[in-house]
Every structure is written in C-alpha cells, then in structure tokens.
Short mmCIF file of C-alpha atoms in Angstrom, two decimals:
data_model
loop_
_atom_site.label_atom_id
_atom_site.label_comp_id
_atom_site.label_asym_id
_atom_site.label_seq_id
_atom_site.Cartn_x
_atom_site.Cartn_y
_atom_site.Cartn_z
CA UNK E 30 106.07 7.05 28.11
CA UNK E 31 102.94 6.90 30.25
CA UNK E 32 99.75 8.34 30.86
CA UNK E 33 100.93 10.97 33.27
CA UNK E 34 103.64 12.03 31.65
CA UNK E 35 102.24 12.62 28.45
CA UNK E 36 100.40 15.60 27.58
CA UNK E 37 97.40 14.42 25.13
CA UNK E 38 96.01 18.06 24.53
CA UNK E 39 98.76 19.15 23.52
CA UNK E 40 98.72 16.56 21.11
CA UNK E 41 95.32 17.08 20.15
CA UNK E 42 95.61 20.49 19.39
CA UNK E 43 98.60 19.75 17.24
CA UNK E 44 101.42 21.37 19.17
CA UNK E 45 103.50 18.54 20.59
CA UNK E 46 107.19 18.66 18.75
CA UNK E 47 107.96 16.18 16.01
CA UNK E 48 110.16 13.72 18.30
CA UNK E 49 107.50 13.52 20.88
CA UNK E 50 104.48 13.46 18.87
CA UNK E 51 105.84 10.19 17.49
CA UNK E 52 106.57 8.80 21.17
CA UNK E 53 102.66 10.04 22.17
CA UNK E 54 101.36 8.21 18.95
CA UNK E 55 103.16 4.85 20.49
CA UNK E 56 101.57 5.28 23.57
CA UNK E 57 98.21 5.81 22.16
CA UNK E 58 98.83 2.62 20.21
CA UNK E 59 99.02 0.62 23.56
CA UNK E 60 96.72 2.39 25.93
CA UNK E 61 93.09 2.28 25.33
CA UNK E 62 92.01 4.70 28.28
CA UNK E 63 94.33 7.57 26.64
CA UNK E 64 92.70 6.36 23.11
CA UNK E 65 89.07 6.92 24.75
CA UNK E 66 90.07 10.19 25.98
CA UNK E 67 91.62 11.46 22.90
CA UNK E 68 88.07 10.48 21.06
CA UNK E 69 86.25 12.25 23.86
CA UNK E 70 88.20 15.37 22.99
CA UNK E 71 87.42 14.75 19.77
CA UNK E 72 83.82 14.61 20.17
CA UNK E 73 84.13 18.00 22.32
CA UNK E 74 85.63 20.06 19.29
CA UNK E 75 83.28 18.34 16.72
CA UNK E 76 80.19 19.30 18.93
CA UNK E 77 81.77 22.99 19.63
CA UNK E 78 82.60 23.16 15.88
CA UNK E 79 78.73 21.93 14.92
CA UNK E 80 77.48 25.62 16.08
CA UNK E 81 77.58 27.72 13.09
CA UNK E 82 79.54 30.84 12.90
CA UNK E 83 77.04 34.43 12.68
CA UNK E 84 77.38 36.58 9.69
CA UNK E 85 78.53 39.67 10.49
CA UNK E 86 75.19 41.90 10.26
CA UNK E 87 76.88 45.17 8.16
CA UNK E 88 79.95 45.07 6.27
CA UNK E 89 82.78 47.13 7.58
CA UNK E 90 84.95 49.13 4.72
CA UNK E 91 86.90 52.18 4.85
CA UNK E 92 87.04 55.33 2.34
CA UNK E 93 90.16 57.42 2.03
CA UNK E 94 90.59 59.92 4.11
CA UNK E 95 92.89 62.56 4.22
CA UNK E 96 93.53 62.72 7.72
CA UNK E 97 94.58 59.31 7.75
CA UNK E 98 96.95 59.39 4.89
CA UNK E 99 100.35 59.18 5.07
CA UNK E 100 102.24 62.48 3.89
CA UNK E 101 104.75 62.41 0.67
CA UNK E 102 107.85 61.99 2.25
CA UNK E 103 106.24 59.11 5.03
CA UNK E 104 104.98 56.94 1.65
CA UNK E 105 108.33 57.05 0.24
CA UNK E 106 109.96 56.31 3.28
CA UNK E 107 107.39 53.35 3.80
CA UNK E 108 107.77 52.05 0.24
CA UNK E 109 109.80 49.42 -1.22
CA UNK E 110 111.66 51.62 -3.80
CA UNK E 111 113.32 53.49 -0.88
CA UNK E 112 115.54 50.69 -0.70
CA UNK E 113 116.72 50.63 -4.43
CA UNK E 114 116.92 54.61 -4.23
CA UNK E 115 119.63 54.47 -1.29
CA UNK E 116 121.24 51.39 -3.29
CA UNK E 117 121.81 53.53 -6.23
CA UNK E 118 123.10 56.61 -3.89
CA UNK E 119 125.38 54.36 -2.55
CA UNK E 120 126.67 53.06 -5.96
CA UNK E 121 127.08 56.45 -7.48
CA UNK E 122 128.80 57.75 -4.19
CA UNK E 123 131.19 54.77 -4.23
CA UNK E 124 131.97 55.02 -8.17
CA UNK E 125 132.48 58.80 -7.98
CA UNK E 126 134.90 58.08 -4.98
CA UNK E 127 136.87 55.68 -6.82
CA UNK E 128 136.98 57.72 -10.17
CA UNK E 129 140.22 59.21 -9.73
CA UNK E 130 142.41 55.78 -8.90
CA UNK E 131 140.58 53.67 -11.27
CA UNK E 132 142.95 52.17 -14.20
CA UNK E 133 140.81 50.09 -16.89
CA UNK E 134 141.69 46.41 -17.16
CA UNK E 135 143.75 45.00 -19.95
CA UNK E 136 140.52 43.55 -22.25
CA UNK E 137 141.54 39.76 -23.00
CA UNK E 138 141.83 39.15 -26.62
CA UNK E 139 138.09 37.88 -28.13
CA UNK E 140 137.84 34.14 -28.52
CA UNK E 141 138.15 33.82 -32.32
CA UNK E 142 135.60 30.68 -32.19
CA UNK E 143 132.90 32.53 -30.26
CA UNK E 144 129.61 32.60 -31.64
CA UNK E 145 127.41 35.06 -30.06
CA UNK E 146 124.03 33.13 -31.09
CA UNK E 147 124.97 29.87 -29.56
CA UNK E 148 125.40 32.06 -26.04
CA UNK E 149 122.56 33.35 -26.75
CA UNK E 150 120.50 29.87 -27.24
CA UNK E 151 122.47 28.47 -23.85
CA UNK E 152 121.04 31.24 -22.31
CA UNK E 153 117.60 31.09 -22.92
CA UNK E 154 117.70 27.40 -22.43
CA UNK E 155 118.83 28.00 -19.15
CA UNK E 156 116.44 30.48 -18.21
CA UNK E 157 113.83 28.67 -19.75
CA UNK E 158 114.94 25.40 -17.61
CA UNK E 159 114.68 27.51 -14.47
CA UNK E 160 111.19 28.85 -15.13
CA UNK E 161 110.17 25.50 -15.79
CA UNK E 162 111.57 24.22 -12.35
CA UNK E 163 110.02 27.36 -10.54
CA UNK E 164 106.41 26.59 -12.18
CA UNK E 165 107.21 22.73 -11.18
CA UNK E 166 107.63 23.59 -7.32
CA UNK E 167 104.75 26.00 -7.16
CA UNK E 168 102.57 23.61 -8.44
CA UNK E 169 103.68 20.79 -6.35
CA UNK E 170 103.59 22.71 -3.47
CA UNK E 171 100.02 23.71 -4.28
CA UNK E 172 98.99 20.11 -4.95
CA UNK E 173 100.42 19.13 -1.74
CA UNK E 174 98.63 22.23 0.44
CA UNK E 175 95.19 20.76 -1.47
CA UNK E 176 95.87 17.06 -0.63
CA UNK E 177 95.82 18.22 2.99
CA UNK E 178 92.87 20.42 3.05
CA UNK E 179 90.96 17.59 1.60
CA UNK E 180 92.23 14.91 4.13
CA UNK E 181 91.36 17.28 6.89
CA UNK E 182 87.98 17.51 5.43
CA UNK E 183 87.45 14.06 4.82
CA UNK E 184 88.76 13.37 8.61
CA UNK E 185 86.60 16.19 9.95
CA UNK E 186 83.42 14.50 8.01
CA UNK E 187 84.11 11.13 8.93
CA UNK E 188 84.56 11.97 12.59
CA UNK E 189 80.89 13.71 12.62
CA UNK E 190 79.26 10.82 10.45
CA UNK E 191 80.87 8.64 13.38
CA UNK E 192 79.37 10.60 15.88
CA UNK E 193 75.66 10.83 14.33
CA UNK E 194 76.10 7.04 13.67
CA UNK E 195 76.51 6.06 17.31
CA UNK E 196 73.49 8.30 18.21
CA UNK E 197 71.48 6.48 15.56
CA UNK E 198 72.17 3.37 17.37
CA UNK E 199 71.09 4.87 20.60
CA UNK E 200 67.84 6.27 19.65
CA UNK E 201 66.89 2.83 17.51
CA UNK E 202 68.15 1.17 20.59
CA UNK E 203 65.48 3.46 22.68
CA UNK E 204 62.92 3.13 20.35
CA UNK E 205 63.01 -0.60 20.46
CA UNK E 206 63.05 -0.64 24.20
CA UNK E 207 59.83 1.79 24.43
CA UNK E 208 57.94 -0.56 21.73
CA UNK E 209 59.15 -3.89 23.81
CA UNK E 210 57.29 -1.98 27.13
CA UNK E 211 54.35 -1.45 24.74
CA UNK E 212 54.04 -4.49 23.85
CA UNK E 213 54.61 -6.22 27.32
CA UNK E 214 51.43 -3.62 28.36
CA UNK E 215 49.25 -4.85 25.54
CA UNK E 216 50.02 -8.31 26.36
CA UNK E 217 49.20 -7.84 30.29
CA UNK E 218 46.18 -6.26 29.49
CA UNK E 219 44.79 -8.64 26.80
CA UNK E 220 46.13 -11.67 29.75
CA UNK E 221 43.49 -9.73 31.97
CA UNK E 222 40.66 -9.45 29.81
CA UNK E 223 41.06 -12.84 28.62
CA UNK E 224 40.95 -13.97 32.95
CA UNK E 225 37.98 -11.91 33.25
CA UNK E 226 35.98 -13.55 30.28
CA UNK W 77 95.71 26.46 5.51
CA UNK W 78 93.77 28.02 2.69
CA UNK W 79 95.99 29.19 -0.13
CA UNK W 80 96.00 32.77 -0.64
CA UNK W 81 97.38 34.32 -3.63
CA UNK W 82 98.21 37.45 -1.77
CA UNK W 83 99.11 37.07 1.99
CA UNK W 84 98.06 39.47 4.70
CA UNK W 85 101.73 40.65 4.65
CA UNK W 86 101.44 42.38 1.34
CA UNK W 87 98.32 43.90 1.92
CA UNK W 88 99.23 45.25 5.55
CA UNK W 89 102.51 46.68 3.66
CA UNK W 90 100.19 48.04 1.02
CA UNK W 91 97.60 49.78 3.69
CA UNK W 92 100.87 51.15 5.51
CA UNK W 93 101.50 52.93 2.33
CA UNK W 94 98.10 54.51 2.56
CA UNK W 95 96.18 51.98 0.07
CA UNK W 96 92.52 51.85 1.47
CA UNK W 97 91.68 49.23 -0.77
CA UNK W 98 94.33 47.21 0.40
CA UNK W 99 93.06 47.54 3.86
CA UNK W 100 89.68 47.10 3.01
CA UNK W 101 90.50 43.93 1.67
CA UNK W 102 92.12 42.74 4.88
CA UNK W 103 89.08 43.75 6.73
CA UNK W 104 87.02 41.19 4.34
CA UNK W 105 89.26 38.21 5.56
CA UNK W 106 88.90 38.84 9.00
CA UNK W 107 85.81 40.92 9.88
CA UNK W 108 83.33 37.56 10.22
CA UNK W 109 86.10 35.85 12.60
CA UNK W 110 86.65 39.09 14.52
CA UNK W 111 83.01 39.62 14.60
CA UNK W 112 82.11 36.33 15.98
CA UNK W 113 84.97 36.26 18.53
CA UNK W 114 83.86 39.43 20.04
CA UNK W 115 79.87 38.50 19.89
CA UNK W 116 81.42 35.35 22.05
CA UNK W 117 82.46 37.37 24.78
CA UNK W 118 80.06 40.18 25.04
CA UNK W 119 76.94 38.24 23.90
CA UNK W 120 75.20 40.86 22.28
CA UNK W 121 75.13 41.18 18.45
CA UNK W 122 74.99 45.13 18.12
CA UNK W 123 78.12 45.71 20.84
CA UNK W 124 79.81 43.02 19.10
CA UNK W 125 79.21 45.04 15.55
CA UNK W 126 80.29 48.22 17.02
CA UNK W 127 83.28 46.65 18.95
CA UNK W 128 84.63 45.11 15.62
CA UNK W 129 84.41 48.17 13.70
CA UNK W 130 86.11 50.00 16.19
CA UNK W 131 88.86 47.05 16.30
CA UNK W 132 89.60 47.55 12.67
CA UNK W 133 89.57 51.25 12.93
CA UNK W 134 92.29 51.20 15.82
CA UNK W 135 94.02 48.79 13.78
CA UNK W 136 94.54 50.80 10.78
CA UNK W 137 95.41 53.86 12.52
CA UNK W 138 98.13 52.11 14.36
CA UNK W 139 99.75 49.68 11.55
CA UNK W 140 102.63 51.48 11.52
CA UNK W 141 103.01 50.15 14.89
CA UNK W 142 102.92 46.54 14.02
CA UNK W 143 106.48 45.56 13.60
CA UNK W 144 105.79 42.28 12.09
CA UNK W 145 103.69 42.53 8.90
CA UNK W 146 103.13 38.82 8.77
CA UNK W 147 101.68 38.63 12.37
CA UNK W 148 98.63 40.75 11.58
CA UNK W 149 95.84 38.35 12.65
CA UNK W 150 96.89 38.17 16.35
CA UNK W 151 97.55 41.55 16.38
CA UNK W 152 93.79 42.17 15.21
CA UNK W 153 93.13 40.32 17.84
CA UNK W 154 94.44 41.75 20.69
CA UNK W 155 93.14 45.22 19.58
CA UNK W 156 89.97 43.22 19.58
CA UNK W 157 90.33 41.58 23.09
CA UNK W 158 90.73 45.22 24.45
CA UNK W 159 88.03 46.64 22.69
CA UNK W 160 85.78 43.55 24.23
CA UNK W 161 86.99 43.59 27.61
CA UNK W 162 87.08 47.22 28.18
CA UNK W 163 83.42 47.11 27.24
CA UNK W 164 82.81 44.64 29.48
CA UNK W 165 84.44 45.92 32.49
CA UNK W 166 82.40 49.27 31.84
CA UNK W 167 79.09 47.14 31.73
CA UNK W 168 78.43 44.04 33.58
CA UNK W 169 80.53 41.97 36.18
CA UNK W 170 81.36 38.55 35.30
CA UNK W 171 78.65 36.94 37.84
CA UNK W 172 75.66 38.23 35.73
CA UNK W 173 76.27 36.81 32.49
CA UNK W 174 76.80 33.05 34.00
CA UNK W 175 73.39 31.18 33.04
CA UNK W 176 73.77 27.36 33.85
CA UNK W 177 71.72 25.81 31.02
CA UNK W 178 71.90 22.09 31.92
CA UNK W 179 72.89 20.08 28.67
CA UNK W 180 70.29 17.63 27.25
CA UNK W 181 71.16 14.43 29.07
CA UNK W 182 73.71 12.05 27.57
CA UNK W 183 73.05 8.86 25.57
CA UNK W 184 70.29 10.12 22.90
CA UNK W 185 71.01 12.02 19.69
CA UNK W 186 70.78 15.61 19.85
CA UNK W 187 69.08 17.76 17.21
CA UNK W 188 71.35 20.54 15.92
CA UNK W 189 69.27 23.05 17.78
CA UNK W 190 70.06 20.79 20.65
CA UNK W 191 73.10 20.58 20.00
CA UNK W 192 73.44 24.75 19.92
CA UNK W 193 71.99 24.79 23.12
CA UNK W 194 74.05 22.21 24.85
CA UNK W 195 77.06 24.04 23.45
CA UNK W 196 75.96 27.30 24.16
CA UNK W 197 75.12 26.00 28.00
CA UNK W 198 78.76 24.36 28.21
CA UNK W 199 80.32 27.55 27.22
CA UNK W 200 78.61 29.45 29.57
CA UNK W 201 79.86 27.48 32.44
CA UNK W 202 83.18 28.58 31.47
CA UNK W 203 84.68 32.00 33.37
CA UNK W 204 85.09 34.77 30.46
CA UNK W 205 88.62 34.19 30.39
CA UNK W 206 88.45 30.01 29.85
CA UNK W 207 85.91 30.72 27.08
CA UNK W 208 88.02 33.62 25.51
CA UNK W 209 90.84 30.69 25.61
CA UNK W 210 88.54 28.14 23.94
CA UNK W 211 87.71 30.80 21.47
CA UNK W 212 91.25 31.39 20.23
CA UNK W 213 91.93 28.29 20.12
CA UNK W 214 89.00 25.60 19.15
CA UNK W 215 86.96 28.29 16.36
CA UNK W 216 90.08 30.95 15.74
CA UNK W 217 93.41 28.12 15.58
CA UNK W 218 95.58 30.30 17.01
CA UNK W 219 98.81 28.61 18.12
CA UNK W 220 99.51 28.77 22.01
CA UNK W 221 102.29 31.17 21.22
CA UNK W 222 99.82 33.32 19.03
CA UNK W 223 97.56 33.14 22.44
CA UNK W 224 100.00 34.31 24.68
CA UNK W 225 100.10 37.52 22.69
CA UNK W 226 96.77 37.88 22.26
CA UNK W 227 96.21 37.87 25.86
CA UNK W 228 99.55 39.44 27.03
CA UNK W 229 100.03 36.29 29.53
CA UNK W 230 102.94 33.29 29.66
CA UNK W 231 102.02 30.43 27.43
CA UNK W 232 101.52 28.19 30.64
CA UNK W 233 98.91 30.20 32.02
CA UNK W 234 97.18 30.08 28.43
CA UNK W 235 97.72 26.41 28.65
CA UNK W 236 96.25 25.75 32.08
CA UNK W 237 92.96 28.14 31.22
CA UNK W 238 92.76 26.47 27.86
CA UNK W 239 93.02 22.67 29.59
CA UNK W 240 90.62 23.91 32.14
CA UNK W 241 88.04 24.49 29.95
CA UNK W 242 88.23 21.83 27.71
CA UNK W 243 87.55 19.57 30.88
CA UNK W 244 84.58 21.09 31.83
CA UNK W 245 83.34 21.31 28.00
CA UNK W 246 84.04 17.38 27.33
CA UNK W 247 82.44 16.39 30.74
CA UNK W 248 79.19 18.17 29.27
CA UNK W 249 79.40 17.36 25.72
CA UNK W 250 81.15 14.07 25.47
CA UNK W 251 80.58 12.40 28.72
CA UNK W 252 81.77 8.81 29.27
CA UNK W 253 78.14 7.18 28.92
CA UNK W 254 78.14 8.52 25.11
CA UNK W 255 80.89 6.10 23.93
CA UNK W 256 80.19 3.01 21.68
CA UNK W 257 80.44 0.33 22.93
CA UNK W 258 83.01 -2.04 21.21
#
C-alpha cells in the first residue's frame, strides 16, 4: 500500500473498513509524509471544533393539538398491542377450528418421587442466574461505552494541549527575537553615544 | 456515543401514537444541533430559529412517513436541509454571502476569538454545499451514507465535496509552517 492508494481522509473520519484500516495504519507507521498529513487533518478538525455552538434563542416545544392527534383506530393500528391482539385472535381461531378433531392425549403416570418444591427451587435458581447474567452483561456494556467516551475525551484534550503547546513555543520564540532586536538597538545606540563622547 | 436510557426510536414510536411529551423530548435532544446546522447555512439567528421550528413541526406532522424509526436524525436533518435551502433560494444568490476573510498569519498562536474568526473566514471560503458537507460530517458526526440520505446525493459526490472542503480548510487552519519542528 502506498500514499496514493490509501484514502487518508476516509481513515481520519473513521469510515475505513476494519481490514483496510490495519493496512493504512501499517503504511502510516512507515510514511512520515502521511503522518504529517494526518496531523494537519487533526489540527483542522480541532480548530473547527474549538468554535462553540450557539445556544438556541428560544426553546422549541409542542402542545397537544386535536388536529394532529391520530384517531382511535389509527392509534390502535400503530400500537404495539395490536400484534398481541392479532396473535390472540389467530390462536383462538385455530383452537376453535381444530376442536372437533381434537383427542386428548393419554396422561403419563405421575412420577412417584417428583417433589414440586424441589422443581420450584430449581426454576427460581435458574431464573435468578439468568437475571444476574443479564445484569452483568448490561453493566459490562455500559462500562465499555463509558471507557470509550473517556478515552475519546482524553485524546481530544491531549491534541488541544499539543496544539497550544506548539503555539506557546512559537510565541516565546517571537518574543525572544523581539527582545534580541531591542538589545541590539540599545547596544548600537550606546556605542554611538560612546563614540560621540 | 452517549448512552441514552430511552432511544430516539422508542420516542418516535410513542410520538406516532400521539404522545406529544415524547416528541418534545426528541425536540429537546436535537433542537440545538438542528439550530446550529441551519444557522451555519443561513447565517441569521432569527431565520435559523424560525426554520428550526418549521423543521420540527414538519417532522411531527410527517412522522408516519418515516420508514425506519431508528433513522430519525438523518430524516430530521433532511427536512432541515430542505427548509434552509428553500429560504436561501428565495432570498440570496450564492455569490452574495461569500466574504473572504483572511485568517491570521500562520506561525503564531491564535487567541480564542482569533480562532473563531479564522474558522469563520475559512468556512466562508467554501461553497454553500461544501460548507454543509463539513457541517454534517465534522460538527454533526453523520456517516457518509447518512449524509448521502440527507443531501439526496450519491456517497461518491458527498465524499468529493467534503474532501475538497477539507483541503481548503486545512490550508487555512493548519498550514505546513505551523507544525512543530522535531
């Protein structure tokens, strides 16, 4: 992969496919020109994002208006319970249709040793286990999201600090140059004065 | 992405059933971003406010036409885009708003106000379409595919607009001379 074959901007905006992303990173590792180019893209984005968003002058809000409210049948048709209602209706129809041909299956003999309380305890244990697993999974996902967000914020702050640091260095250098020139002027002036005396 | 207890999708479903509070919650989530998006396009706060309100009202009236409730944001921005460009077509030709403001000379630190001016000047060098591409990508964080849906353009055209704009902005805001010597 070379400089012309990679889409650096696509990579910068996070839209490169995972497989290709690795190839771009390998190229960046080896190519100083593309690294510089990527750094300039980061600086550009940081400058654009440094401008604060404007606050909305007035909050936008809507009040209930009969004109826009859907009718009862539209509300029912768009609602989730309609699926439940339709399922129940289909089930009832199926039961009714099959009733004349339905023969009850012979009941298996009850197992003499089966203990209902033991079965109940097992069910409770299993349900508790599943709930714990679901909670653990939700927590893990939430933590991952938080970590990603924090890392993103830290990265942005580091970039901003780096830019400011570079600008500080340049400002110091400029001030130092000015100081040096003033010293030269003073030195020249004092030398002239000494020569005249 | 910020974790939200209730997703936009759920609020859209509730709003479709006539729950105005659910829609107001959606509005409060998106009003600032929509307002700033329109403001950067039309450049006038009052116009941007009026158009934002209009966009949210149209979105509410047409919620039933939104095929995928999970894609509320691109759909809302499509409406906002139409509102903004409708006003721009009525009011001003493109050439009038292009004011070339030279950014501060590279190589020295810019104050926050200077940065704002430099960014405003750099953005003003872009065409309206290029500026909108930057707005949707950099400020609003939409993916290329979502931008294409908002602008009703092929992804290739969207990328081309954005890339050209970024080149112009990069030359203005991150010139080669400002880089640290290592």
